[in-house]
mmCIF file of C-alpha atoms in Angstrom:
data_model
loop_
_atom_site.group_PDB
_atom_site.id
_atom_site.type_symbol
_atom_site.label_atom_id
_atom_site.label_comp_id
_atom_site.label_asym_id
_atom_site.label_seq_id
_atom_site.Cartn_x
_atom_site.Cartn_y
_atom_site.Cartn_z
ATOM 1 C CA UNK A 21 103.002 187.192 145.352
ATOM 2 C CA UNK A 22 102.869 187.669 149.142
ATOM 3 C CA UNK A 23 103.751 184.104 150.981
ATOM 4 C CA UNK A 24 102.931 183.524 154.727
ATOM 5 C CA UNK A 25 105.983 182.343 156.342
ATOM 6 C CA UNK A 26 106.102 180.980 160.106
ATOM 7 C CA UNK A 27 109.044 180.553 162.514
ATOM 8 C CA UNK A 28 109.542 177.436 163.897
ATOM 9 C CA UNK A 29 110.290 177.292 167.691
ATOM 10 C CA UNK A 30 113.800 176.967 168.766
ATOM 11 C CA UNK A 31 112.659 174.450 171.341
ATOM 12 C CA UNK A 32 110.569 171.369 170.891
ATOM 13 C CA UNK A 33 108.681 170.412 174.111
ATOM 14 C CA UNK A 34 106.528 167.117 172.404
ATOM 15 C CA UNK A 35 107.175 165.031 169.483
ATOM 16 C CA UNK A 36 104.736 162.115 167.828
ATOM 17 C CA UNK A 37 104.686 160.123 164.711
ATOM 18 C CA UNK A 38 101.919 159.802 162.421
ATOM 19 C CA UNK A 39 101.092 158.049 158.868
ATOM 20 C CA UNK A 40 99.274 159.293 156.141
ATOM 21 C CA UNK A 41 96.133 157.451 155.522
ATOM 22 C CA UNK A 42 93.829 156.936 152.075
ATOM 23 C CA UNK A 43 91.607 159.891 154.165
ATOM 24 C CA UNK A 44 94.249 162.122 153.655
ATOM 25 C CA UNK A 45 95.032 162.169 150.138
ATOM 26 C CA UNK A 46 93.068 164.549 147.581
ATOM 27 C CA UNK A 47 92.589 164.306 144.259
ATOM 28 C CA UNK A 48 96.263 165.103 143.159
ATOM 29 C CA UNK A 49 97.715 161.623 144.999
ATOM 30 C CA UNK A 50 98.933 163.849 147.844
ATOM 31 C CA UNK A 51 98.536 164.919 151.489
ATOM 32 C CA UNK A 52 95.204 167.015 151.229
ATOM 33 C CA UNK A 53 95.493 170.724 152.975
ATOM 34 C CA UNK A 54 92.897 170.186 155.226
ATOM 35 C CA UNK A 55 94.022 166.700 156.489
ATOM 36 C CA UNK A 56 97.114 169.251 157.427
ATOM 37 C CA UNK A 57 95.075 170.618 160.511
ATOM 38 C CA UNK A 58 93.660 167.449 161.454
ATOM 39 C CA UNK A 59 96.844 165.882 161.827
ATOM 40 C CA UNK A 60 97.716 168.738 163.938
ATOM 41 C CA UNK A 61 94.348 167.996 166.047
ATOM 42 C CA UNK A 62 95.944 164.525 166.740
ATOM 43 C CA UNK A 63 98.920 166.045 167.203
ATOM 44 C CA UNK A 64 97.819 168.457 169.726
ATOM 45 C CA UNK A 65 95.551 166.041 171.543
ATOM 46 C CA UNK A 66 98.509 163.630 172.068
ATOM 47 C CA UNK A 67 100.447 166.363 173.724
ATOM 48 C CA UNK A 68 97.842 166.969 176.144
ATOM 49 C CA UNK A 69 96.752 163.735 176.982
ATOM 50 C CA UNK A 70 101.152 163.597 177.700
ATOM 51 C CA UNK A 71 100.642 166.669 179.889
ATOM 52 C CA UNK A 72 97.360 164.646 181.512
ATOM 53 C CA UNK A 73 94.855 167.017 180.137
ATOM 54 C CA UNK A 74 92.341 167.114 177.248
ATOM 55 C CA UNK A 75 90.525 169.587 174.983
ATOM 56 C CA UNK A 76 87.656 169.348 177.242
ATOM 57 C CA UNK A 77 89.368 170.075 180.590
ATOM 58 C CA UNK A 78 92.737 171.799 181.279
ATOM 59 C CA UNK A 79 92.476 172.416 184.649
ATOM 60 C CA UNK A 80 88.315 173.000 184.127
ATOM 61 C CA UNK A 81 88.011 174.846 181.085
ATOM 62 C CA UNK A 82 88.526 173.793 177.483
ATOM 63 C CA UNK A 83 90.702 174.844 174.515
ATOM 64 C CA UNK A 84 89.049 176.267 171.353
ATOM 65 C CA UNK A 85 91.431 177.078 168.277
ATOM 66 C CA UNK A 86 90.915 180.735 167.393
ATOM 67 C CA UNK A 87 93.712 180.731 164.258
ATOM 68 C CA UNK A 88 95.086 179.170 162.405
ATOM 69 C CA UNK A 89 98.223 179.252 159.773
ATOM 70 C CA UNK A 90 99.845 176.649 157.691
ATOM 71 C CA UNK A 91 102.915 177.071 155.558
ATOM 72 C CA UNK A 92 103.094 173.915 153.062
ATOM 73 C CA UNK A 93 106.761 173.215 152.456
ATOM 74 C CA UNK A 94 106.890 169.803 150.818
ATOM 75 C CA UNK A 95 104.235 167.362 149.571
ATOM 76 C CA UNK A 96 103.558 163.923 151.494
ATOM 77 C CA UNK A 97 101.753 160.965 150.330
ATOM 78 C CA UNK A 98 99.733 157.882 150.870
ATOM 79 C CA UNK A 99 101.714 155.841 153.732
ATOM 80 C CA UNK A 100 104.129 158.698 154.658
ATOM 81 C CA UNK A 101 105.308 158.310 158.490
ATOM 82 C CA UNK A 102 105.211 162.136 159.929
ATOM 83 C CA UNK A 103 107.306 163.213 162.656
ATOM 84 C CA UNK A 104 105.442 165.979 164.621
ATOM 85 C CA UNK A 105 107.171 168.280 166.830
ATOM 86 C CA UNK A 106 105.365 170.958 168.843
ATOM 87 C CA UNK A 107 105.649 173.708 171.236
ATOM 88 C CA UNK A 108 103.650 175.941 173.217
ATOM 89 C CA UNK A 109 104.465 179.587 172.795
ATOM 90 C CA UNK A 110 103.653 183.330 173.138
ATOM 91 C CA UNK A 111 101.647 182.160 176.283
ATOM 92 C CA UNK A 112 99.281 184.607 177.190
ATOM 93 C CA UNK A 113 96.396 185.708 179.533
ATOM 94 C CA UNK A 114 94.019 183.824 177.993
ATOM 95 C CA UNK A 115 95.621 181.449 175.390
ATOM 96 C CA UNK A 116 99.002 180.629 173.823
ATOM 97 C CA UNK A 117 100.309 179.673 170.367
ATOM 98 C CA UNK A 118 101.583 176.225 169.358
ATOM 99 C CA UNK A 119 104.045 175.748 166.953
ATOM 100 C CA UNK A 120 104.048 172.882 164.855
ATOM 101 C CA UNK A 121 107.017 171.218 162.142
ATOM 102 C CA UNK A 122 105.996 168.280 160.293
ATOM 103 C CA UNK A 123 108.456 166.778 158.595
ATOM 104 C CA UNK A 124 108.649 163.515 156.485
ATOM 105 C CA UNK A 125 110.457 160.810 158.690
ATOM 106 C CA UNK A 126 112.354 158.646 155.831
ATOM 107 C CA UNK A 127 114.570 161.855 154.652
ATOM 108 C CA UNK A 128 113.695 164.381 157.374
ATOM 109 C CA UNK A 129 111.809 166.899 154.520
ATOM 110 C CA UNK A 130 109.803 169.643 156.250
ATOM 111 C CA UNK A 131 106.642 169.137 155.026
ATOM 112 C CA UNK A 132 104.753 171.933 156.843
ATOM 113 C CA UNK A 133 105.022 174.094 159.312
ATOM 114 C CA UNK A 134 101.768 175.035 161.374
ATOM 115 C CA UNK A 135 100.616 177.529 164.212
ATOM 116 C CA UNK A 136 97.595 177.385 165.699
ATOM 117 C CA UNK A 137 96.474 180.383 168.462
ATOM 118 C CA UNK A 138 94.453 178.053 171.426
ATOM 119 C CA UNK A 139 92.101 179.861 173.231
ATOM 120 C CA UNK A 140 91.480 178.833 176.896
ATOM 121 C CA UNK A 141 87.442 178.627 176.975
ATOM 122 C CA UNK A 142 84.231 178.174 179.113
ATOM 123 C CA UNK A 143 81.902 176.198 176.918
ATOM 124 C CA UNK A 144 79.059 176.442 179.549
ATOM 125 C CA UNK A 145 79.125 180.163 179.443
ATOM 126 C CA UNK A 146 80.604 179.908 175.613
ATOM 127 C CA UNK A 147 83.408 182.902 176.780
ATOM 128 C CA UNK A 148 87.397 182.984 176.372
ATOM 129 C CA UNK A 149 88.207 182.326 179.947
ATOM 130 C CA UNK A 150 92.108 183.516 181.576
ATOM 131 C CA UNK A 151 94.743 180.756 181.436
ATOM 132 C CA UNK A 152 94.434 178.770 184.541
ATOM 133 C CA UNK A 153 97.553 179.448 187.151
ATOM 134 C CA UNK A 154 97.855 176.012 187.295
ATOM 135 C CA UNK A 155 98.310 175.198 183.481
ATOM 136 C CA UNK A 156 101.173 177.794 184.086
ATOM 137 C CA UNK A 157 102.827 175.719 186.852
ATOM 138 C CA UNK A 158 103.054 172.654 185.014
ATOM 139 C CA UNK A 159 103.779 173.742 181.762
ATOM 140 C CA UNK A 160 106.637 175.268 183.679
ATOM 141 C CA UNK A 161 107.435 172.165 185.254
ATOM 142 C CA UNK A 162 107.131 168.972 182.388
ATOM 143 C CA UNK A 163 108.108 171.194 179.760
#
């Protein structure tokens, strides 16, 4: 069987902890796989809100996730504290790729590793829109 496997970055530019919550757990006592990407959307918003920016409005235009991949490594469960590290990568004219390891915080397990392709986007003309210049210069300078 093919398996997807992703490369985690070599540099870590934001890191968060979050618990597992009842909402999280499927039917097999375990962190569900799609409580995997919203973790990552809390994730994700608490590095912008670091960098002062939101979904809604980095530097006037929004982010809207165009991929996504998840490689489950290890299973988490009910009460778990996660340690979330990210990093923006493969910036390009319009978007960028962030890089996510989760790992379990009590023994350091990788739980899963996660990238997600962020589109930069006009959602009053509902178009991909070119990575603002100024994103650039402060991504460049804070991380």
């Amino acid at each position: 069987m093919s398996r997807l496997h992703i490369q985690p970055s070599d540099k870590w530019h934001f890191h968060t902890e979050i618990s597992v919550q009842i909402g999280d757990i499927n039917y097999g006592n375990h962190l569900a796989n799609d409580a995997i990407l919203r973790l990552c959307h809390e994730a994700r918003l608490r590095l912008l809100t670091s960098m002062g920016y939101s979904e809604m409005d980095v530097e006037g235009v929004g982010l809207i996730m165009v991929d996504a991949a998840i490689e489950f490594k290890r299973q988490a469960f009910y009460g778990d504290k996660l340690h979330f590290s990210l990093a923006i990568t493969d910036l390009s004219k319009t978007g960028f790729v962030l890089n996510y390891r989760i790992q379990r915080l009590s023994d350091q397990v990788d739980i899963a590793l996660v990238n997600t392709g962020m589109a930069f986007y006009n959602y009053q003309r509902q178009r991909i829109s070119r990575t603002p210049e100024n994103f650039l210069q402060h991504l460049n300078q804070s991380i």
